[in-house]
Amino acid sequence: MRVIEYLMGDATQPILVPGYLHMICHCCNAFGGWGRGFVVPLGKRYPKAKQDYETFCKPFQDTNAHRCELMGKVCFSQVAPNLIIANIIGQYFYSRNQRQFRLQEGIASMFLPTAEGRFVCYEAIENGLKLVSTYTADNNLPIVVHMPRIGCGLAGGDWSIIESLLQKHLCDNDIFVNVYD
């Protein structure tokens, strides 16, 4: 069993140790929107990750119900031989200005923003972390996961909840986790 390591630095520029596969995980929305928060520097450094995420989301954009199917999925994007970006679809909305979509049918209530302004869906984050763990189990190299405090910036989540999910699905499965502040 491992513990989460907290580091000062930039999660878009992790130290890549030879002999390990490295994965940068972050929280994305189900609309395929990439324009604020951590994704801005991530997309500048790794444009392929943004392109793969937009392509991944595009077939689900025809209805709210179809878009809900993206929740908890992960778009894995190999951006270098030993570096993968894991785009975890952990929030349905990306802005308080999407009122027109909230009024439409087909959105599961668990994906609606809370009155306090929380956009992240903990169940979707958990499902995404399970997929990350499965992905790493299928690999022959030890893996180091790097991330900011996912789901807790613009998405408004509670870090203690996310932290417990990381411990349960990554650290307890012997996956190294580095969280950057």
PDB file of C-alpha atoms in Angstrom, residues 26-30 71-72 88-96 109-114 116-126 129 149-159 161-162 165:
ATOM      1  CA  HIS A  26      -7.222  15.459 -14.401  1.00  0.00           C
ATOM      2  CA  CYS A  27     -10.973  16.099 -14.305  1.00  0.00           C
ATOM      3  CA  CYS A  28     -12.855  17.069 -17.486  1.00  0.00           C
ATOM      4  CA  ASN A  29     -16.447  17.910 -18.393  1.00  0.00           C
ATOM      5  CA  ALA A  30     -18.825  15.923 -20.588  1.00  0.00           C
ATOM      6  CA  MET A  71     -19.558  10.419 -17.090  1.00  0.00           C
ATOM      7  CA  GLY A  72     -16.907   8.296 -15.377  1.00  0.00           C
ATOM      8  CA  ILE A  88     -11.337  11.697 -16.495  1.00  0.00           C
ATOM      9  CA  ILE A  89     -14.892  12.811 -17.316  1.00  0.00           C
ATOM     10  CA  GLY A  90     -15.839  13.742 -13.768  1.00  0.00           C
ATOM     11  CA  GLN A  91     -18.200  16.665 -14.195  1.00  0.00           C
ATOM     12  CA  TYR A  92     -21.133  17.149 -16.534  1.00  0.00           C
ATOM     13  CA  PHE A  93     -21.181  20.949 -16.692  1.00  0.00           C
ATOM     14  CA  TYR A  94     -18.270  23.322 -16.981  1.00  0.00           C
ATOM     15  CA  SER A  95     -19.965  26.653 -16.251  1.00  0.00           C
ATOM     16  CA  ARG A  96     -22.742  28.215 -14.262  1.00  0.00           C
ATOM     17  CA  SER A 109     -29.908  14.513 -11.240  1.00  0.00           C
ATOM     18  CA  MET A 110     -26.582  13.333  -9.802  1.00  0.00           C
ATOM     19  CA  PHE A 111     -24.788  15.290 -12.547  1.00  0.00           C
ATOM     20  CA  LEU A 112     -26.498  18.622 -11.844  1.00  0.00           C
ATOM     21  CA  PRO A 113     -24.459  21.271  -9.993  1.00  0.00           C
ATOM     22  CA  THR A 114     -25.254  21.520  -6.298  1.00  0.00           C
ATOM     23  CA  GLU A 116     -23.177  25.274  -3.271  1.00  0.00           C
ATOM     24  CA  GLY A 117     -21.738  25.305  -6.800  1.00  0.00           C
ATOM     25  CA  ARG A 118     -20.125  21.853  -6.894  1.00  0.00           C
ATOM     26  CA  PHE A 119     -19.841  20.579 -10.467  1.00  0.00           C
ATOM     27  CA  VAL A 120     -17.785  17.448  -9.804  1.00  0.00           C
ATOM     28  CA  CYS A 121     -19.578  14.118  -9.518  1.00  0.00           C
ATOM     29  CA  TYR A 122     -17.743  11.917  -6.999  1.00  0.00           C
ATOM     30  CA  GLU A 123     -19.191   8.721  -8.464  1.00  0.00           C
ATOM     31  CA  ALA A 124     -17.862   9.660 -11.921  1.00  0.00           C
ATOM     32  CA  ILE A 125     -14.423  10.443 -10.455  1.00  0.00           C
ATOM     33  CA  GLU A 126     -14.460   7.091  -8.666  1.00  0.00           C
ATOM     34  CA  LEU A 129     -10.058   6.159 -11.069  1.00  0.00           C
ATOM     35  CA  ARG A 149      -6.080  18.336  -6.738  1.00  0.00           C
ATOM     36  CA  ILE A 150      -8.556  17.027  -9.310  1.00  0.00           C
ATOM     37  CA  GLY A 151     -12.192  18.049  -9.055  1.00  0.00           C
ATOM     38  CA  CYS A 152     -11.462  20.655  -6.383  1.00  0.00           C
ATOM     39  CA  GLY A 153     -10.650  23.815  -8.304  1.00  0.00           C
ATOM     40  CA  LEU A 154     -13.290  25.110 -10.696  1.00  0.00           C
ATOM     41  CA  ALA A 155     -15.333  21.911 -10.157  1.00  0.00           C
ATOM     42  CA  GLY A 156     -15.789  22.776  -6.464  1.00  0.00           C
ATOM     43  CA  GLY A 157     -15.205  19.340  -4.925  1.00  0.00           C
ATOM     44  CA  ASP A 158     -14.110  18.440  -1.411  1.00  0.00           C
ATOM     45  CA  TRP A 159     -10.475  17.292  -1.400  1.00  0.00           C
ATOM     46  CA  ILE A 161     -13.480  12.927  -0.531  1.00  0.00           C
ATOM     47  CA  ILE A 162     -11.284  12.856  -3.651  1.00  0.00           C
ATOM     48  CA  LEU A 165     -10.945   7.775  -3.586  1.00  0.00           C
TER      49      LEU A 165
END
